[in-house]
Coordinates of C-alpha atoms in Angstrom, one line a residue:
M4 CA 69.4 114.1 48.5
T5 CA 68.0 110.7 49.0
I6 CA 69.7 108.0 51.1
K7 CA 68.6 104.5 52.1
I8 CA 69.1 103.7 55.8
K9 CA 68.7 100.0 56.8
A10 CA 68.7 99.9 60.6
W11 CA 68.1 97.1 62.9
C12 CA 67.8 96.8 66.7
M13 CA 70.7 95.4 68.6
S14 CA 72.2 95.4 72.0
V15 CA 75.4 97.4 72.3
G16 CA 77.5 96.9 74.9
F17 CA 115.2 72.3 75.8
S18 CA 113.5 69.2 77.7
V19 CA 110.9 67.7 75.5
L20 CA 108.4 65.0 76.2
A21 CA 108.3 61.6 74.6
L22 CA 105.3 59.5 73.8
A23 CA 105.7 56.0 72.5
T24 CA 103.4 55.0 69.7
S25 CA 103.1 52.0 67.5
H26 CA 105.0 53.8 64.7
A27 CA 107.2 56.5 66.1
Q28 CA 108.4 57.9 69.4
N29 CA 108.1 61.6 70.1
K30 CA 111.4 63.1 71.0
C31 CA 113.0 64.6 74.1
G32 CA 114.9 67.8 73.1
V33 CA 116.9 68.1 76.3
G34 CA 120.3 66.6 75.6
I35 CA 122.9 65.8 78.2
A36 CA 124.2 69.4 78.2
E37 CA 120.8 70.9 79.0
G38 CA 120.3 68.2 81.6
K39 CA 123.6 69.1 83.2
Q40 CA 122.4 72.7 83.4
I41 CA 119.2 71.7 85.1
M42 CA 121.1 69.4 87.5
E43 CA 123.6 72.1 88.4
Q44 CA 120.8 74.5 89.2
M45 CA 119.0 71.9 91.4
L46 CA 122.1 71.3 93.4
A47 CA 122.8 75.0 93.7
N48 CA 119.3 75.5 94.9
R49 CA 119.6 72.7 97.4
H50 CA 122.7 74.3 98.9
E51 CA 121.2 77.9 98.9
M52 CA 117.9 76.7 100.4
Q53 CA 119.2 74.1 102.9
D54 CA 117.6 76.0 105.8
F55 CA 114.4 76.9 104.0
V56 CA 111.1 75.8 105.5
H57 CA 108.1 76.2 103.4
E58 CA 105.0 77.5 105.2
R59 CA 102.2 74.9 104.6
G60 CA 99.0 76.4 103.4
A61 CA 100.5 79.7 102.2
I62 CA 99.8 79.7 98.4
T63 CA 102.4 81.3 96.1
Y64 CA 100.8 82.6 92.9
V65 CA 103.1 82.4 89.9
P66 CA 102.4 84.6 86.8
V67 CA 102.5 83.0 83.4
R68 CA 102.9 84.9 80.1
F69 CA 101.6 83.0 77.1
F70 CA 103.1 83.9 73.7
L71 CA 100.6 83.0 70.9
V72 CA 102.7 82.6 67.8
A73 CA 101.7 83.1 64.2
R74 CA 103.5 83.0 60.9
F75 CA 105.2 86.2 59.8
D76 CA 102.0 87.2 57.9
G77 CA 99.8 86.7 61.0
T78 CA 98.2 83.5 59.8
G79 CA 97.9 80.2 61.7
R80 CA 98.1 81.8 65.2
T81 CA 98.0 79.4 68.1
S82 CA 94.9 79.7 70.2
E83 CA 94.3 81.1 73.6
K84 CA 92.5 77.8 74.3
A85 CA 95.9 76.1 74.5
G86 CA 96.9 78.5 77.2
F87 CA 93.6 77.9 79.1
N88 CA 94.2 74.2 79.0
A89 CA 97.8 74.4 80.1
L90 CA 97.0 76.7 83.0
C91 CA 94.1 74.6 84.1
L92 CA 96.3 71.5 84.3
L93 CA 99.2 73.3 86.0
N94 CA 96.9 74.5 88.7
Q95 CA 95.4 71.0 89.2
N96 CA 98.8 69.3 89.3
Y97 CA 100.7 71.8 91.6
A98 CA 97.8 72.5 94.0
D99 CA 99.1 70.1 96.6
Q100 CA 102.4 72.1 96.7
D101 CA 100.6 75.4 97.5
I102 CA 101.7 76.7 94.1
Q103 CA 99.1 78.2 91.7
F104 CA 99.5 79.9 88.4
Y105 CA 97.6 82.8 86.8
I106 CA 97.7 84.5 83.4
K107 CA 99.7 87.6 83.4
E108 CA 99.0 88.3 79.8
F109 CA 98.7 86.9 76.3
K110 CA 101.3 88.3 73.9
Y111 CA 100.9 87.9 70.1
I112 CA 104.0 87.5 68.0
N113 CA 104.5 86.8 64.3
D114 CA 107.6 84.8 63.6
D115 CA 108.1 81.9 61.1
D116 CA 111.1 80.5 63.0
V117 CA 109.4 80.4 66.4
Y118 CA 106.1 79.2 64.8
S119 CA 107.5 76.0 63.3
D120 CA 111.1 75.5 64.3
P121 CA 111.9 77.1 67.6
L122 CA 114.8 74.7 68.4
S123 CA 116.7 76.1 65.4
F124 CA 119.4 78.7 65.8
A125 CA 117.2 81.4 64.4
G126 CA 114.2 80.2 66.5
S127 CA 116.2 80.2 69.7
A128 CA 117.6 83.7 69.0
A129 CA 114.1 85.0 68.4
L130 CA 112.8 83.4 71.6
K131 CA 115.5 85.1 73.5
S132 CA 114.5 88.5 72.1
Y133 CA 110.9 88.1 73.1
M134 CA 111.6 87.2 76.8
V135 CA 110.2 89.4 79.6
Y136 CA 111.5 88.4 83.0
N137 CA 108.5 89.0 85.2
A138 CA 106.6 85.8 84.6
V139 CA 107.1 82.2 83.5
N140 CA 107.3 82.6 79.7
I141 CA 105.5 79.9 77.7
F142 CA 105.6 80.0 73.9
L143 CA 102.7 78.2 72.2
V144 CA 103.8 77.2 68.8
N145 CA 102.5 75.2 65.8
E146 CA 105.4 72.7 65.7
I147 CA 108.7 72.4 67.5
E148 CA 110.7 70.5 64.9
P149 CA 110.0 69.7 61.2
D150 CA 109.4 66.0 62.0
G151 CA 106.5 67.0 64.2
L152 CA 107.4 64.6 67.1
V153 CA 108.4 67.1 69.8
L154 CA 105.6 68.0 72.2
G155 CA 107.3 70.6 74.4
Y156 CA 110.6 71.6 75.9
Y157 CA 112.3 73.8 78.5
Q158 CA 115.4 75.8 77.6
P159 CA 117.5 76.1 80.8
G160 CA 119.5 79.1 81.9
P161 CA 117.8 80.7 84.9
G162 CA 116.7 84.3 84.3
P163 CA 116.7 87.2 84.2
Q164 CA 120.0 86.9 82.4
G165 CA 119.7 83.4 81.0
N166 CA 117.2 81.7 78.7
D167 CA 114.6 80.1 81.0
W168 CA 111.7 79.6 78.6
V169 CA 109.1 76.9 78.0
V170 CA 107.8 75.9 74.6
L171 CA 104.7 73.9 74.1
R172 CA 103.2 72.6 70.8
E173 CA 99.6 73.9 70.6
G174 CA 98.1 70.5 70.1
S175 CA 99.9 69.1 73.2
A176 CA 99.2 71.8 75.7
G177 CA 96.1 70.1 76.9
E178 CA 97.7 66.7 77.5
K179 CA 97.9 65.7 81.1
L180 CA 101.6 65.5 81.3
V181 CA 103.1 68.0 79.0
A182 CA 102.8 71.5 80.6
T183 CA 103.3 70.1 84.1
H184 CA 106.4 68.2 83.0
E185 CA 108.0 71.2 81.3
V186 CA 107.3 73.5 84.2
G187 CA 108.9 70.7 86.4
H188 CA 112.1 71.3 84.4
F189 CA 111.7 75.0 84.9
F190 CA 111.7 74.3 88.6
S191 CA 115.0 72.3 88.3
L192 CA 113.7 68.7 88.0
N193 CA 115.4 66.4 85.5
H194 CA 113.9 63.3 84.0
T195 CA 113.7 60.3 86.3
F196 CA 115.8 58.5 83.8
Y197 CA 118.4 61.3 83.4
G198 CA 121.4 60.0 81.4
W199 CA 119.3 57.9 79.1
E200 CA 117.7 60.7 76.9
S201 CA 119.7 59.8 73.8
S202 CA 119.1 56.1 74.0
G203 CA 115.4 56.0 73.0
G204 CA 114.9 53.7 76.1
W205 CA 116.5 50.7 77.6
D206 CA 117.1 47.8 75.2
P207 CA 118.8 44.6 76.6
V208 CA 120.5 43.9 73.3
L209 CA 122.1 47.4 73.1
H210 CA 122.5 48.2 76.8
G211 CA 122.9 44.8 78.5
N212 CA 121.1 43.2 81.4
P213 CA 122.3 43.9 84.0
V214 CA 123.3 47.4 82.7
G215 CA 126.8 48.7 83.2
N216 CA 127.8 51.4 85.6
F217 CA 127.2 54.3 83.2
S218 CA 124.3 55.3 81.1
P219 CA 124.4 55.8 77.3
D220 CA 125.0 59.5 77.9
G221 CA 127.9 58.8 80.3
M222 CA 126.2 59.5 83.6
P223 CA 126.2 57.0 86.5
N224 CA 123.3 54.6 86.4
E225 CA 121.2 54.9 89.5
K226 CA 121.1 51.7 91.6
V227 CA 118.0 50.1 93.0
N228 CA 119.3 50.1 96.6
G229 CA 119.7 53.9 96.6
T230 CA 123.4 53.9 97.4
N231 CA 124.2 56.4 94.7
C232 CA 121.0 58.5 94.7
S233 CA 122.8 61.6 96.2
G234 CA 126.2 63.1 96.6
N235 CA 128.8 64.3 94.0
N236 CA 128.5 61.3 91.7
C237 CA 124.9 60.6 92.1
G238 CA 123.1 58.5 89.5
G239 CA 119.9 59.3 87.6
D240 CA 118.0 62.5 88.7
C241 CA 119.9 62.7 92.0
I242 CA 116.6 62.6 93.9
C243 CA 116.4 59.6 96.3
D244 CA 112.7 58.9 96.4
T245 CA 112.4 58.5 92.6
P246 CA 113.3 54.8 91.9
A247 CA 116.0 53.9 89.4
D248 CA 114.8 54.3 85.9
Y249 CA 116.5 53.7 82.5
M250 CA 113.8 55.2 80.3
F251 CA 110.9 52.9 79.4
P252 CA 108.5 54.9 77.2
N253 CA 105.3 53.1 76.4
N254 CA 101.6 53.7 75.7
N255 CA 99.9 51.1 77.9
C256 CA 100.6 52.7 81.4
S257 CA 102.5 49.7 82.7
Y258 CA 106.0 48.4 83.2
T259 CA 106.5 44.8 82.1
K260 CA 110.3 44.6 81.5
N261 CA 113.0 42.9 83.5
A262 CA 115.7 45.5 83.5
K263 CA 118.4 45.1 86.1
D264 CA 120.8 47.6 87.6
P265 CA 124.6 47.2 87.8
N266 CA 124.1 45.1 90.9
G267 CA 121.7 42.7 89.1
Q268 CA 118.7 44.0 91.0
L269 CA 115.4 44.3 89.1
L270 CA 114.1 47.8 88.6
S271 CA 110.7 48.9 89.6
P272 CA 110.4 52.4 88.0
D273 CA 107.8 55.0 88.9
I274 CA 106.1 55.2 85.6
F275 CA 103.4 57.6 86.8
N276 CA 105.9 60.3 87.8
F277 CA 105.3 63.6 86.1
M278 CA 109.0 63.6 85.0
N279 CA 108.7 60.2 83.3
Y280 CA 107.7 59.4 79.7
V281 CA 104.6 57.2 80.1
Y282 CA 101.6 59.0 78.6
G283 CA 97.9 58.8 78.5
C284 CA 97.4 57.5 82.0
D285 CA 94.8 58.6 84.6
A286 CA 97.0 59.8 87.4
Y287 CA 100.5 61.2 87.9
H288 CA 102.4 62.7 90.8
F289 CA 105.6 64.3 92.1
T290 CA 107.5 62.7 95.0
D291 CA 108.1 64.5 98.2
D292 CA 111.8 65.0 97.3
Q293 CA 110.8 66.4 93.9
K294 CA 108.4 68.8 95.7
E295 CA 111.2 69.9 97.9
A296 CA 113.4 70.6 94.8
I297 CA 110.5 72.6 93.2
H298 CA 110.1 74.7 96.3
N299 CA 113.9 75.3 96.5
S300 CA 113.8 76.5 92.9
L301 CA 110.7 78.7 93.3
F302 CA 112.0 80.4 96.5
S303 CA 115.6 80.7 95.3
S304 CA 117.2 84.0 94.4
S305 CA 117.2 83.0 90.7
R306 CA 113.4 82.8 90.8
N307 CA 112.6 86.2 92.3
Y308 CA 111.1 87.3 89.1
V309 CA 108.2 84.8 89.3
R310 CA 107.3 85.8 92.8
P311 CA 105.7 89.2 92.5
N312 CA 103.7 88.9 95.8
Y313 CA 100.5 89.3 94.0
T314 CA 97.2 87.5 94.6
P315 CA 95.0 87.2 91.5
T316 CA 91.3 86.9 91.4
T317 CA 90.7 83.4 92.8
A318 CA 87.0 82.9 92.1
I319 CA 86.4 79.6 90.4
V320 CA 84.6 80.0 87.1
G321 CA 81.7 77.6 86.8
P322 CA 80.4 75.6 83.9
P323 CA 80.4 77.1 80.4
P324 CA 77.9 79.9 79.7
T325 CA 74.7 79.3 77.6
I326 CA 74.4 81.0 74.2
V327 CA 71.4 83.4 74.1
S328 CA 71.7 84.7 70.6
P329 CA 72.1 84.1 67.8
Q330 CA 70.9 80.6 68.0
S331 CA 71.5 77.8 65.5
Q332 CA 70.7 78.6 61.9
E333 CA 69.6 82.2 62.8
L334 CA 70.0 84.8 60.1
I335 CA 71.6 88.1 61.0
P336 CA 70.7 90.6 58.4
T337 CA 73.9 92.6 58.6
Y338 CA 77.5 91.2 58.4
N339 CA 79.6 94.0 59.7
A340 CA 77.8 94.4 63.0
V341 CA 76.7 91.0 64.4
P342 CA 75.5 91.0 68.0
L343 CA 76.4 88.0 70.2
E344 CA 75.0 87.3 73.7
W345 CA 75.4 84.6 76.2
T346 CA 74.7 84.1 79.9
A347 CA 77.0 85.6 82.5
V348 CA 79.0 83.1 84.5
A349 CA 79.8 83.5 88.2
G350 CA 83.5 84.3 88.8
A351 CA 84.2 85.1 85.1
D352 CA 85.4 88.6 84.2
K353 CA 86.5 87.7 80.7
Y354 CA 85.0 85.7 77.8
F355 CA 86.8 84.2 74.9
I356 CA 84.9 84.0 71.6
E357 CA 85.8 81.8 68.7
I358 CA 84.0 82.2 65.3
S359 CA 85.0 80.0 62.4
N360 CA 84.1 79.7 58.7
S361 CA 85.7 77.4 56.1
G362 CA 89.0 77.2 57.9
T363 CA 89.1 80.8 58.9
I364 CA 89.0 81.4 62.7
N365 CA 88.3 84.7 64.4
R366 CA 89.0 85.0 68.1
Y367 CA 88.1 87.7 70.6
I368 CA 88.4 88.4 74.3
V369 CA 85.8 90.7 75.8
N370 CA 84.9 91.7 79.4
T371 CA 81.1 91.4 79.2
N372 CA 78.7 88.7 78.2
S373 CA 77.9 90.3 74.9
A374 CA 79.8 91.6 71.9
T375 CA 79.3 93.0 68.5
I376 CA 81.5 91.6 65.8
T377 CA 82.3 93.9 62.9
N378 CA 84.7 92.0 60.6
L379 CA 82.7 89.1 59.2
Q380 CA 81.8 88.5 55.6
P381 CA 78.3 88.8 53.9
N382 CA 76.2 85.7 53.2
K383 CA 78.4 83.3 55.1
T384 CA 77.7 80.5 57.6
Y385 CA 79.6 80.8 60.9
L386 CA 80.1 78.5 63.9
W387 CA 80.6 80.2 67.2
K388 CA 81.2 79.3 70.9
V389 CA 82.3 81.0 74.1
W390 CA 84.7 80.2 77.0
A391 CA 84.4 82.0 80.3
F392 CA 87.5 82.6 82.4
N393 CA 89.4 84.9 84.7
E394 CA 93.2 85.3 85.2
Y395 CA 93.3 82.3 87.5
S396 CA 90.4 80.0 86.6
T397 CA 90.5 78.7 83.0
C398 CA 88.9 75.2 83.2
S399 CA 85.4 76.2 82.1
G400 CA 85.5 75.0 78.5
F401 CA 83.5 76.1 75.5
T402 CA 79.7 76.4 75.2
A403 CA 77.9 74.1 72.8
Q404 CA 78.6 75.4 69.3
K405 CA 76.0 77.3 67.5
I406 CA 75.5 78.3 63.8
F407 CA 74.4 81.6 62.4
K408 CA 74.3 83.1 58.9
T409 CA 75.1 86.7 57.9
G410 CA 73.1 88.7 55.5
Q411 CA 74.2 91.3 53.1
L412 CA 73.1 94.5 54.8
I413 CA 75.7 97.0 56.0
N414 CA 75.3 98.8 59.3
D415 CA 77.2 101.8 58.1
T416 CA 77.1 105.6 57.6
S417 CA 79.4 105.8 54.6
D418 CA 76.7 107.2 52.3
L419 CA 76.3 110.3 54.5
K420 CA 78.1 113.4 53.4
N421 CA 79.1 116.8 54.7
N422 CA 79.5 115.7 58.4
E423 CA 76.1 114.0 58.4
T424 CA 75.5 111.4 61.1
W425 CA 72.6 109.2 62.2
S426 CA 71.5 107.4 65.3
I427 CA 68.7 105.2 66.5
G428 CA 67.4 104.9 70.1
P429 CA 66.7 103.5 72.5
N430 CA 68.7 100.5 71.6
P431 CA 67.6 97.7 72.2
V432 CA 63.9 98.4 71.7
K433 CA 61.4 96.6 73.8
M434 CA 58.1 95.2 72.4
G435 CA 55.7 98.1 72.0
Q436 CA 58.2 100.8 72.8
S437 CA 58.6 103.9 70.7
F438 CA 62.0 104.7 69.2
Y439 CA 63.5 107.5 67.2
V440 CA 65.8 107.8 64.1
R441 CA 67.8 111.0 64.1
I442 CA 69.9 112.4 61.3
N443 CA 72.1 115.4 61.8
T444 CA 72.6 117.1 58.4
Q445 CA 73.4 120.4 56.9
A446 CA 70.8 119.9 54.1
K447 CA 67.4 118.3 53.8
V448 CA 67.6 114.5 53.6
N449 CA 64.9 112.1 52.2
A450 CA 65.4 108.5 53.5
D451 CA 63.9 105.1 53.2
I452 CA 64.0 103.4 56.6
S453 CA 63.8 99.6 57.1
I454 CA 63.8 98.1 60.6
Y455 CA 64.7 94.5 61.2
N456 CA 64.7 92.3 64.4
L457 CA 67.5 90.1 65.4
S458 CA 66.1 87.2 63.4
G459 CA 66.3 89.2 60.2
Q460 CA 62.6 89.7 59.9
L461 CA 61.3 93.1 58.5
V462 CA 59.4 94.7 61.4
Q463 CA 58.6 98.1 59.9
E464 CA 59.4 100.1 56.7
R465 CA 59.0 103.8 56.0
K466 CA 59.8 105.3 52.6
G467 CA 60.4 108.9 51.7
V468 CA 60.9 110.2 55.2
D469 CA 62.1 113.8 55.2
F470 CA 64.8 115.0 57.6
A471 CA 65.8 118.6 57.8

């Protein structure tokens, strides 16, 4: 029996955001009915928590489950990167409230309706079926509506019996406002312009100036002097330190209109509020009364399921790692066992690897700073990069991208018969170090052995070696 062994040395180891553009305005999916549910919950929380005093400096850690959605056949899956970006921004934007978030898990689901049309009847029914009420459930999808203008939404109905999920479009999860805005809805905040959602924004021709007493959606218009910012018939978002606002979406981070309230007073809206619709600006904030409403929600009885009294790993993961091998343009002689290595990063206990080729993307999460990838194709060029993280700290970002090429050799034992196996060691092999090749066989084997280094260079070759 003659076999050929080609060995090589390797290391083993439903509120939605709106963004005004010059051509189209992204939609808000929370209609007046959903807004009423959010308002009812905020007022119920306010009543339940009226004697609640938040202990300053005591951080509450909130678990987040990210659903990464693919088509039914598994293609097009949204990336873990979207979850990293969303969590990073949530932790930055809620830090001054002593609220921090961590990844409970990634879940992978294949569902055409959720992937591209979660607001549909079938999509909503599917979302309900996937819910697990022990974390904030965030679904990362390809698109939310067929027109592609919706960035994200919250479906109200406090768990664990209700709906209570957040949906983010993958391409929007890393925008400054989107995830924070939707989680604001989760914590019972309405838009600052509540009652104007269906209008597309104040227009003096359509809505008058001064405006009337009621918004286009039939809610009381909030007055500038604050006389109807609270109580049973409050206007706007019913939060007194958010100024009157009749929805002024724009993309230049400024308010230049002259809208007047029912009393004829000029508005001065807070366009940099997280619950507003002005995008692409440098800084946003919640007001003190909004923060109180968030805490009332978080510590209310309806939110018990997102307070597990767990403290995650809180080490801050530093800058991205540095790729060790393969470096750019490096040839790896095999294709079904490609070793990757990068520098370890302080604080990281997981690494996210992304490898792409001609539109095909492979993604992996590993626990060490090396991995062997076994499902690539021969004679292909691949781009690869790595992201270091832990359950709490996800802001590191990717390494610089590197390129490697696979060869056509197979690291395999499929030619061995009759329970025959082979091994090589030590692995890796140091310069000048002896190593062995061992074959366990029931019959005599004659083998050709070729040894390559990680750069694909032939180091040593022995032909006609007998094993018995």
